[in-house]
Short mmCIF file of C-alpha atoms and ligand atoms in Angstrom, two decimals:
data_model
loop_
_atom_site.label_atom_id
_atom_site.label_comp_id
_atom_site.label_asym_id
_atom_site.label_seq_id
_atom_site.Cartn_x
_atom_site.Cartn_y
_atom_site.Cartn_z
CA MET A 1 101.25 100.46 105.13
CA MET A 2 104.96 100.81 105.93
CA ARG A 3 105.61 97.31 104.69
CA ASN A 4 103.81 98.12 101.44
CA VAL A 5 106.02 101.08 100.96
CA ILE A 6 109.11 99.00 101.60
CA VAL A 7 107.99 96.26 99.17
CA GLN A 8 107.25 98.94 96.54
CA PHE A 9 110.64 100.52 97.15
CA LEU A 10 112.40 97.17 96.77
CA LEU A 11 110.44 96.35 93.58
CA CYS A 12 111.31 99.72 92.04
CA GLY A 13 114.90 99.37 93.09
CA SER A 14 115.33 95.93 91.56
CA LEU A 15 113.51 97.11 88.42
CA ILE A 16 115.86 100.03 87.95
CA PHE A 17 118.88 97.86 88.75
CA GLY A 18 117.68 95.12 86.40
CA THR A 19 117.04 97.60 83.58
CA TRP A 20 120.53 99.03 83.90
CA THR A 21 122.18 95.64 84.02
CA ALA A 22 120.15 94.58 80.96
CA LEU A 23 121.16 97.77 79.14
CA LEU A 24 124.82 97.26 79.92
CA CYS A 25 124.62 93.65 78.76
CA VAL A 26 123.04 94.73 75.51
CA TYR A 27 125.71 97.32 75.16
CA PHE A 28 128.48 94.74 75.52
CA TYR A 29 126.71 92.24 73.28
CA HIS A 30 126.40 94.97 70.62
CA ASP A 31 129.96 96.03 71.14
CA GLN A 32 131.21 92.51 70.58
CA GLU A 33 128.95 92.04 67.54
CA SER A 34 130.19 95.22 65.93
CA HIS A 35 133.86 94.62 66.77
CA GLY A 36 135.89 94.84 63.59
CA GLN A 37 133.16 96.67 61.71
CA VAL A 38 132.99 100.37 61.01
CA GLU A 39 132.43 102.24 64.24
CA SER A 40 129.46 104.55 64.10
CA GLN A 41 130.00 108.08 65.04
CA GLU A 42 128.07 109.60 67.83
CA PRO A 43 126.65 112.95 66.90
CA THR A 44 125.99 115.48 69.58
CA SER A 45 123.11 117.38 71.01
CA VAL A 46 119.81 116.89 69.18
CA TRP A 47 120.55 113.42 68.02
CA SER A 48 121.52 112.03 71.40
CA LEU A 49 118.27 113.05 72.90
CA GLU A 50 116.07 112.43 69.90
CA LYS A 51 117.39 108.93 69.39
CA ARG A 52 115.97 108.14 72.79
CA LEU A 53 112.76 109.99 72.39
CA GLN A 54 111.82 109.04 68.81
CA PRO A 55 112.26 106.14 66.44
CA PRO A 56 115.88 106.10 65.35
CA ILE A 57 116.86 107.25 61.91
CA ILE A 58 119.14 104.84 60.22
CA HIS A 59 121.50 107.03 58.28
CA GLY A 60 124.73 107.42 60.14
CA PRO A 61 128.26 106.45 59.43
CA GLY A 62 128.74 102.73 59.64
CA GLN A 63 125.14 102.12 58.56
CA THR A 64 125.29 103.46 55.06
CA PRO A 65 126.92 100.94 52.69
CA GLY A 66 130.23 102.04 51.27
CA TYR A 67 130.67 104.70 53.96
CA PRO A 68 134.00 106.40 53.94
CA VAL A 69 136.25 104.85 56.56
CA PRO A 70 139.34 106.75 57.65
CA GLU A 71 142.35 105.11 56.07
CA GLU A 72 144.55 105.69 59.06
CA ARG A 73 143.38 103.71 61.99
CA PRO A 74 145.72 103.15 64.85
CA SER A 75 147.54 99.80 64.53
CA GLU A 76 147.00 97.01 67.05
CA ASN A 77 150.11 98.01 68.94
CA GLU A 78 149.18 101.64 69.05
CA THR A 79 145.72 100.66 70.26
CA LYS A 80 147.17 98.66 73.06
CA GLU A 81 149.10 101.65 74.27
CA TRP A 82 146.01 103.82 74.88
CA ASN A 83 143.21 101.37 75.57
CA PRO A 84 142.53 101.94 79.25
CA PHE A 85 141.43 98.36 79.89
CA LEU A 86 144.47 96.82 78.27
CA LYS A 87 146.72 99.34 79.93
CA SER A 88 145.45 98.75 83.41
CA GLY A 89 144.69 95.11 82.87
CA LYS A 90 141.20 95.73 84.17
CA HIS A 91 138.02 94.09 83.01
CA VAL A 92 134.57 95.60 83.30
CA LYS A 93 132.46 94.16 86.03
CA LEU A 94 128.98 94.71 84.78
CA MET A 95 127.39 94.39 88.18
CA ASP A 96 129.74 96.85 89.82
CA PRO A 97 127.44 99.28 91.71
CA GLU A 98 129.98 102.12 91.20
CA LEU A 99 129.80 101.56 87.41
CA LEU A 100 126.00 101.64 87.47
CA HIS A 101 125.93 104.68 89.67
CA GLY A 102 128.39 106.52 87.38
CA PHE A 103 126.33 105.74 84.31
CA MET A 104 123.14 106.97 85.86
CA LYS A 105 124.74 110.15 87.15
CA TYR A 106 126.96 111.09 84.23
CA GLY A 107 126.07 108.80 81.29
CA PHE A 108 129.47 107.12 80.95
CA ASN A 109 132.00 104.99 82.76
CA THR A 110 133.29 107.13 85.58
CA MET A 111 135.46 104.42 87.05
CA ILE A 112 137.70 104.52 84.02
CA SER A 113 137.45 108.28 83.84
CA LYS A 114 138.77 108.44 87.39
CA ASN A 115 141.63 106.05 86.44
CA LEU A 116 142.56 108.17 83.41
CA GLY A 117 142.60 111.26 85.64
CA LYS A 118 143.30 114.77 84.47
CA ALA A 119 145.20 113.99 81.28
CA ARG A 120 146.09 110.98 79.10
CA PRO A 121 147.63 110.45 75.64
CA VAL A 122 145.24 110.02 72.73
CA PRO A 123 146.12 108.53 69.30
CA ASP A 124 146.73 110.83 66.34
CA THR A 125 143.71 110.07 64.19
CA ARG A 126 144.49 112.60 61.41
CA HIS A 127 144.96 111.59 57.78
CA LYS A 128 148.68 111.44 57.05
CA MET A 129 148.35 114.29 54.54
CA CYS A 130 147.49 116.56 57.50
CA HIS A 131 151.04 116.09 58.88
CA GLN A 132 152.48 117.93 55.89
CA LYS A 133 149.99 120.76 55.96
CA HIS A 134 151.19 124.26 56.68
CA TYR A 135 148.97 126.99 58.08
CA LEU A 136 149.07 130.79 57.86
CA ALA A 137 152.01 132.22 59.87
CA LYS A 138 149.67 134.69 61.49
CA LEU A 139 146.49 133.14 62.77
CA PRO A 140 143.79 134.85 64.88
CA THR A 141 143.53 134.07 68.61
CA ALA A 142 140.82 131.88 70.10
CA SER A 143 138.66 132.02 73.21
CA VAL A 144 137.49 128.52 73.96
CA VAL A 145 134.06 128.54 75.67
CA ILE A 146 133.17 125.43 77.59
CA CYS A 147 129.83 125.29 79.35
CA PHE A 148 129.02 122.57 81.83
CA HIS A 149 126.15 121.36 83.92
CA ASN A 150 126.86 118.58 86.46
CA GLU A 151 129.87 117.31 84.49
CA GLU A 152 132.09 114.52 85.73
CA PHE A 153 135.14 116.12 87.36
CA ASN A 154 137.93 114.25 85.54
CA ALA A 155 136.25 114.51 82.18
CA LEU A 156 136.01 118.26 82.63
CA LEU A 157 139.66 118.52 83.62
CA ARG A 158 140.77 116.39 80.74
CA THR A 159 138.89 118.77 78.45
CA VAL A 160 140.74 121.80 79.86
CA SER A 161 144.17 120.14 80.09
CA SER A 162 143.98 118.72 76.54
CA VAL A 163 143.15 122.20 75.18
CA MET A 164 146.04 123.57 77.18
CA SER A 165 148.50 120.99 75.91
CA PHE A 166 147.49 120.86 72.22
CA THR A 167 147.00 124.57 71.61
CA PRO A 168 149.92 126.89 70.88
CA HIS A 169 150.14 129.40 73.74
CA GLN A 170 150.02 132.40 71.42
CA LEU A 171 146.81 131.24 69.69
CA LEU A 172 144.93 130.56 72.92
CA GLU A 173 143.59 133.84 74.26
CA GLU A 174 141.75 132.06 77.07
CA ILE A 175 139.49 129.26 78.12
CA ILE A 176 136.22 130.41 79.53
CA LEU A 177 134.37 127.84 81.63
CA VAL A 178 130.70 128.54 82.33
CA ASP A 179 129.25 126.52 85.21
CA ASP A 180 125.56 126.33 84.39
CA MET A 181 124.49 125.96 88.03
CA SER A 182 126.00 122.56 88.63
CA LYS A 183 124.96 120.89 91.91
CA PHE A 184 127.85 118.48 92.46
CA ASP A 185 130.23 119.35 95.27
CA ASP A 186 133.43 118.51 93.44
CA LEU A 187 132.67 121.21 90.86
CA LYS A 188 132.92 123.88 93.56
CA GLU A 189 136.04 124.59 95.69
CA LYS A 190 137.80 121.45 94.46
CA LEU A 191 137.45 122.65 90.84
CA ASP A 192 138.65 126.17 91.73
CA CYS A 193 141.64 124.60 93.39
CA HIS A 194 142.58 122.42 90.35
CA LEU A 195 142.14 125.31 87.96
CA GLU A 196 144.65 127.38 89.89
CA LYS A 197 147.52 125.95 87.85
CA PHE A 198 145.98 127.37 84.73
CA ARG A 199 145.60 130.80 86.23
CA GLY A 200 145.87 133.57 83.69
CA LYS A 201 144.49 131.38 80.89
CA VAL A 202 141.36 129.88 82.42
CA THR A 203 138.33 131.89 83.72
CA LEU A 204 135.45 130.29 85.51
CA VAL A 205 132.05 131.96 85.41
CA ARG A 206 129.24 130.62 87.54
CA ASN A 207 125.61 131.14 86.54
CA GLN A 208 123.24 132.03 89.38
CA ARG A 209 120.56 129.87 87.86
CA ARG A 210 120.48 127.18 85.23
CA GLU A 211 120.34 128.97 81.90
CA GLY A 212 120.68 125.99 79.55
CA LEU A 213 123.45 125.61 76.96
CA VAL A 214 122.13 128.24 74.61
CA ARG A 215 122.18 131.15 77.02
CA ALA A 216 125.25 129.76 78.88
CA ARG A 217 127.20 129.97 75.64
CA MET A 218 126.07 133.55 75.13
CA ILE A 219 127.25 134.37 78.65
CA GLY A 220 130.65 132.82 77.90
CA ALA A 221 130.86 134.59 74.53
CA ALA A 222 130.13 137.95 76.13
CA ARG A 223 133.17 137.56 78.38
CA ALA A 224 135.50 136.50 75.55
CA SER A 225 138.12 138.71 74.00
CA GLY A 226 139.84 136.45 71.43
CA ASP A 227 139.29 137.06 67.70
CA VAL A 228 137.54 133.69 67.33
CA LEU A 229 135.09 131.90 69.58
CA VAL A 230 135.46 128.14 69.86
CA PHE A 231 132.54 126.37 71.59
CA MET A 232 133.19 123.01 73.07
CA ASP A 233 131.41 120.40 75.28
CA SER A 234 132.78 119.66 78.71
CA HIS A 235 133.74 115.99 78.01
CA CYS A 236 136.13 116.36 75.08
CA GLU A 237 139.78 115.67 74.38
CA VAL A 238 141.28 117.57 71.50
CA ASN A 239 143.84 116.09 69.14
CA ARG A 240 147.15 117.34 67.65
CA MET A 241 146.92 120.61 65.73
CA TRP A 242 143.17 120.67 66.31
CA LEU A 243 142.81 124.42 66.35
CA GLU A 244 144.97 125.58 63.44
CA PRO A 245 142.78 124.35 60.64
CA LEU A 246 139.71 125.91 62.25
CA LEU A 247 141.41 129.24 62.79
CA GLU A 248 142.78 129.32 59.26
CA ALA A 249 139.32 128.68 57.79
CA VAL A 250 137.87 131.53 59.83
CA ALA A 251 140.86 133.80 59.08
CA LYS A 252 140.48 133.29 55.31
CA ASN A 253 136.77 134.13 55.37
CA ARG A 254 135.30 135.84 58.42
CA ARG A 255 131.84 134.52 57.54
CA VAL A 256 132.87 130.89 57.86
CA ALA A 257 131.94 128.67 60.79
CA ALA A 258 134.43 125.79 61.06
CA CYS A 259 133.77 122.38 62.65
CA PRO A 260 136.28 119.65 63.48
CA ILE A 261 135.69 115.97 62.83
CA LEU A 262 134.26 114.55 66.00
CA ASP A 263 136.15 111.45 67.06
CA VAL A 264 134.26 109.17 69.37
CA ILE A 265 135.25 108.52 72.95
CA ASP A 266 133.42 105.29 73.88
CA PRO A 267 131.17 105.87 76.92
CA MET A 268 131.95 102.40 78.33
CA THR A 269 135.68 102.05 77.71
CA LEU A 270 136.59 105.71 77.13
CA GLU A 271 138.68 104.47 74.22
CA TYR A 272 139.41 107.27 71.76
CA GLN A 273 138.25 106.11 68.33
CA PRO A 274 138.73 107.77 64.94
CA SER A 275 135.65 108.82 62.96
CA PRO A 276 135.17 108.93 59.23
CA VAL A 277 134.97 112.22 57.41
CA VAL A 278 131.34 113.16 57.32
CA ARG A 279 129.19 116.26 56.84
CA GLY A 280 126.29 117.37 59.07
CA ALA A 281 122.71 117.06 57.83
CA PHE A 282 119.15 116.67 59.10
CA ASN A 283 115.80 115.33 58.08
CA TRP A 284 112.25 116.75 57.96
CA HIS A 285 111.85 115.84 61.68
CA LEU A 286 114.72 118.24 62.22
CA GLN A 287 116.77 115.42 63.57
CA PHE A 288 120.47 115.96 63.14
CA LYS A 289 122.40 113.17 61.38
CA TRP A 290 125.74 112.59 59.82
CA ASP A 291 125.81 112.13 56.09
CA ASN A 292 128.13 110.95 53.35
CA VAL A 293 130.45 113.52 51.88
CA LEU A 294 129.66 114.07 48.19
CA SER A 295 132.53 112.79 46.09
CA TYR A 296 133.15 116.07 44.29
CA GLU A 297 133.84 117.68 47.65
CA MET A 298 137.06 115.59 47.76
CA ASP A 299 138.26 116.50 44.27
CA GLY A 300 141.51 118.29 43.75
CA PRO A 301 145.04 117.93 45.10
CA GLU A 302 143.93 118.24 48.74
CA GLY A 303 141.49 115.33 48.29
CA PRO A 304 140.66 113.75 51.63
CA ILE A 305 141.78 116.73 53.69
CA LYS A 306 139.90 119.37 51.80
CA PRO A 307 137.38 121.45 53.86
CA ILE A 308 133.89 119.95 53.41
CA ARG A 309 130.81 122.15 52.83
CA SER A 310 128.29 121.04 55.44
CA PRO A 311 124.56 121.80 55.41
CA ALA A 312 124.53 121.70 59.24
CA MET A 313 126.67 121.57 62.33
CA SER A 314 126.26 119.02 65.13
CA GLY A 315 126.49 121.89 67.54
CA GLY A 316 128.96 120.61 70.08
CA ILE A 317 132.19 122.08 68.78
CA PHE A 318 132.83 124.82 66.24
CA ALA A 319 134.87 127.97 65.65
CA ILE A 320 133.39 131.31 64.52
CA ASN A 321 134.72 134.86 64.27
CA ARG A 322 133.59 136.60 67.48
CA HIS A 323 132.42 139.78 65.70
CA TYR A 324 130.59 137.77 63.08
CA PHE A 325 128.89 135.71 65.75
CA ASN A 326 127.51 138.92 67.21
CA GLU A 327 126.56 140.39 63.86
CA ILE A 328 124.47 137.41 62.80
CA GLY A 329 122.61 137.42 66.10
CA GLN A 330 124.48 134.93 68.35
CA TYR A 331 121.83 132.42 69.43
CA ASP A 332 118.11 132.75 70.00
CA LYS A 333 118.15 133.61 73.73
CA ASP A 334 114.59 132.36 74.15
CA MET A 335 115.62 128.83 73.29
CA ASN A 336 115.86 126.67 76.45
CA LEU A 337 118.40 124.11 77.63
CA TRP A 338 119.72 122.71 74.42
CA GLY A 339 118.70 121.13 71.11
CA GLY A 340 117.75 122.78 67.82
CA GLU A 341 120.09 125.73 68.35
CA ASN A 342 122.69 124.01 66.14
CA LEU A 343 120.33 123.75 63.16
CA GLU A 344 119.00 127.25 63.73
CA LEU A 345 122.55 128.62 63.61
CA SER A 346 123.42 126.48 60.59
CA LEU A 347 120.43 127.75 58.57
CA ARG A 348 121.11 131.31 59.68
CA ILE A 349 124.73 131.11 58.62
CA TRP A 350 123.96 129.71 55.18
CA MET A 351 120.86 131.75 54.45
CA CYS A 352 122.38 135.04 55.65
CA GLY A 353 125.57 135.02 53.60
CA GLY A 354 127.91 132.79 55.62
CA GLN A 355 129.34 129.33 55.09
CA LEU A 356 129.76 126.17 57.17
CA PHE A 357 132.69 123.77 56.77
CA VAL A 358 133.99 120.61 58.31
CA LEU A 359 137.83 120.61 58.54
CA PRO A 360 139.12 117.07 58.21
CA CYS A 361 142.51 117.83 59.70
CA SER A 362 140.96 119.12 62.90
CA ARG A 363 139.89 116.31 65.25
CA VAL A 364 138.32 116.50 68.66
CA GLY A 365 137.23 113.51 70.73
CA HIS A 366 133.81 113.72 72.43
CA ILE A 367 132.45 111.27 74.99
CA ALA A 368 129.40 109.81 73.27
CA LYS A 369 127.66 109.74 76.62
CA HIS A 370 124.17 108.54 77.38
CA SER A 371 121.61 111.16 78.17
CA THR A 372 120.97 111.82 81.88
CA GLY A 373 118.73 114.36 83.57
CA ASN A 374 115.01 115.14 83.33
CA ARG A 375 113.86 113.83 79.97
CA THR A 376 110.50 115.60 80.01
CA GLU A 377 112.19 118.92 80.64
CA LEU A 378 114.68 118.24 77.83
CA PHE A 379 112.04 117.13 75.42
CA ARG A 380 109.92 120.18 76.10
CA ALA A 381 112.88 122.45 75.45
CA LEU A 382 113.74 120.57 72.26
CA VAL A 383 110.21 120.93 70.94
CA ARG A 384 110.10 124.63 71.77
CA ASN A 385 113.47 125.32 70.20
CA ASN A 386 112.60 123.40 67.02
CA LEU A 387 109.31 125.25 66.71
CA ARG A 388 111.06 128.59 67.01
CA LEU A 389 113.42 127.54 64.25
CA VAL A 390 110.57 126.28 62.05
CA HIS A 391 108.56 129.48 62.36
CA VAL A 392 111.46 131.80 61.74
CA TRP A 393 113.40 129.97 59.01
CA LEU A 394 111.38 127.32 57.14
CA ASP A 395 108.96 129.56 55.19
CA GLU A 396 106.34 127.48 53.36
CA TYR A 397 108.36 124.33 54.05
CA LYS A 398 107.17 124.41 57.67
CA GLU A 399 104.30 122.31 56.35
CA LYS A 400 106.80 119.51 55.55
CA PHE A 401 107.86 119.57 59.20
CA PHE A 402 104.31 119.55 60.49
CA LEU A 403 103.49 116.64 58.16
CA GLN A 404 106.05 114.68 60.16
CA ARG A 405 105.05 116.13 63.53
CA PRO A 406 101.36 117.05 63.23
CA GLY A 407 100.95 117.07 67.02
CA LEU A 408 103.30 120.05 67.31
CA LYS A 409 101.15 122.39 65.20
CA SER A 410 99.34 123.87 68.18
CA VAL A 411 102.20 123.82 70.68
CA PRO A 412 103.17 127.35 71.87
CA TYR A 413 106.76 128.51 71.25
CA GLY A 414 106.89 132.07 72.66
CA ASN A 415 107.45 135.34 70.85
CA ILE A 416 109.63 135.13 67.77
CA SER A 417 109.28 138.68 66.50
CA GLU A 418 112.88 139.67 67.43
CA ARG A 419 114.20 136.72 65.37
CA VAL A 420 111.96 137.46 62.42
CA GLU A 421 113.19 141.04 62.56
CA LEU A 422 116.79 139.83 62.65
CA ARG A 423 116.21 137.73 59.51
CA LYS A 424 114.83 140.81 57.72
CA ARG A 425 117.62 143.08 58.94
CA LEU A 426 120.31 140.67 57.75
CA GLY A 427 118.60 140.33 54.35
CA CYS A 428 118.66 136.58 54.48
CA LYS A 429 117.76 134.33 51.58
CA SER A 430 114.71 131.98 51.53
CA PHE A 431 114.66 128.40 52.72
CA GLN A 432 113.92 127.52 49.05
CA TRP A 433 117.33 128.97 48.20
CA TYR A 434 118.96 126.86 50.98
CA LEU A 435 117.31 123.73 49.62
CA ASP A 436 118.25 124.45 46.03
CA THR A 437 121.83 125.55 46.72
CA ILE A 438 123.11 123.98 49.94
CA PHE A 439 121.05 120.94 50.71
CA PRO A 440 119.11 119.61 47.73
CA GLU A 441 119.19 116.09 49.22
CA LEU A 442 116.74 117.23 51.85
CA GLU A 443 114.05 118.33 49.44
CA ALA A 444 114.25 115.01 47.62
CA SER A 445 114.05 113.05 50.87
CA LYS A 446 110.88 112.04 52.67
CA GLY A 447 110.19 111.72 56.38
CA ASN A 448 112.87 109.85 58.23
CA GLN A 449 115.36 109.60 55.38
N1 UDP B 501 125.05 121.95 79.27
C1 UDP B 501 124.88 123.12 79.97
N2 UDP B 501 123.64 123.47 80.44
C2 UDP B 501 122.56 122.66 80.20
C3 UDP B 501 122.68 121.50 79.45
C4 UDP B 501 123.99 121.14 78.98
O1 UDP B 501 125.84 123.89 80.17
O2 UDP B 501 121.51 123.01 80.69
C5 UDP B 501 126.34 121.60 78.69
C6 UDP B 501 126.85 120.15 79.02
O3 UDP B 501 127.49 120.07 80.28
C7 UDP B 501 127.78 119.93 77.85
C8 UDP B 501 127.16 120.68 76.71
O4 UDP B 501 126.26 121.64 77.32
O5 UDP B 501 129.08 120.42 78.09
C9 UDP B 501 126.37 119.82 75.72
O6 UDP B 501 125.44 119.00 76.41
P1 UDP B 501 125.53 117.42 76.31
O7 UDP B 501 126.95 116.99 76.26
O8 UDP B 501 124.66 116.82 77.39
O9 UDP B 501 124.91 117.07 74.93
P2 UDP B 501 125.30 115.79 74.03
O10 UDP B 501 126.71 115.98 73.57
O11 UDP B 501 125.16 114.61 74.94
O12 UDP B 501 124.29 115.77 72.97
MN1 MN B 502 128.33 116.28 74.72
#
């Protein structure tokens, strides 16, 4: 009996180890294959989970022919300066147990993260026209809300320290960290200790139970006092002048939500890579995707640095006037964990009189990490959240969604009466209006497109 258990244990162990090694080998093979080609941008939230749970949609940057590639890539020499491998002269050992362990626990290379430590230089990935750009002399202040659940210690500290170093003191009201019931020991006293040096600017709130990203953000927002809320993931590094374009867009129109371009931090090498200018979109599965910017959006003297109207936000990082966020109903508090809340907010903003823009001069790097945690739990939350969105916002077009996902028709999604009421109270337009005016490409598309 005991021997059986041990044999099973060993079999399982080698299976898991084998799978991870194979995955990492595939990763490197792919990495070498794509070297020199357009890097694909890793979208956040919904996509990262859905791409593992559903057949992938092929419609991202790097996959669409003629995709806009940023003109200003770091030169070879610049790259050498900040590539952690080249810098430290290290090479990845695929079989390293520490590497595998880090990937399974956090979804990225924690050995390099540890080496990089609490701060590192990142390349300026902005278009050169951004360097000449001037912003309003008086900009509103920002409260940066960063929620985390079991985040890797160094990645979290790099997020905080990069915000501290690339944000003018007078514009940064505060950074609010919301610990969504993390279990890891280094996120307790050790974190408190390291945050001491930011005392006065950084507040840490600890949830008594895991709320999920949606409610954790609402908890952070309720504590904030800046004019503008900026939501951010806990594994980011902001770039030069990242906040000013976002604040200016919100200052000029309080009903604007402003998103940066998400640069990619490679989960294996932690290399900071520039992304092309793209807009956020989705398909009838409600899978988020990046999409080409329509050429007329880049007309005029500002050309490639002009704010881009975006049908949807990826969800990870955006700025919004704090009062406006409250007026339009924050988030749906009955959505669980994360996923779908980004599209729900995008539809709500557009349909209820607001606007959503991507600001090409604002760049924030985000670790395109692999998903960790309980997939069943995440999938269940994603389905529930999407169903809540569908029943509140899609009107007769909900049938288009159920055509793609017929199995979800009978799945319960809780009580939505408060959100339906909110839509009425705000006097929001129809989904037909959204399709006609903001995102006609969706109506024309079928299924996975
Ligand atoms: N997060 C959280 N509570 C949760 C799930 C996620 O606070 O229950 C945080 C997480 O630590 C991260 C952000 O929400 O800072 C977005 O999640 P994640 O990065 O896993 O999404 P991805 O970017 O991979 O799609
Ligand atoms: Mn993330």
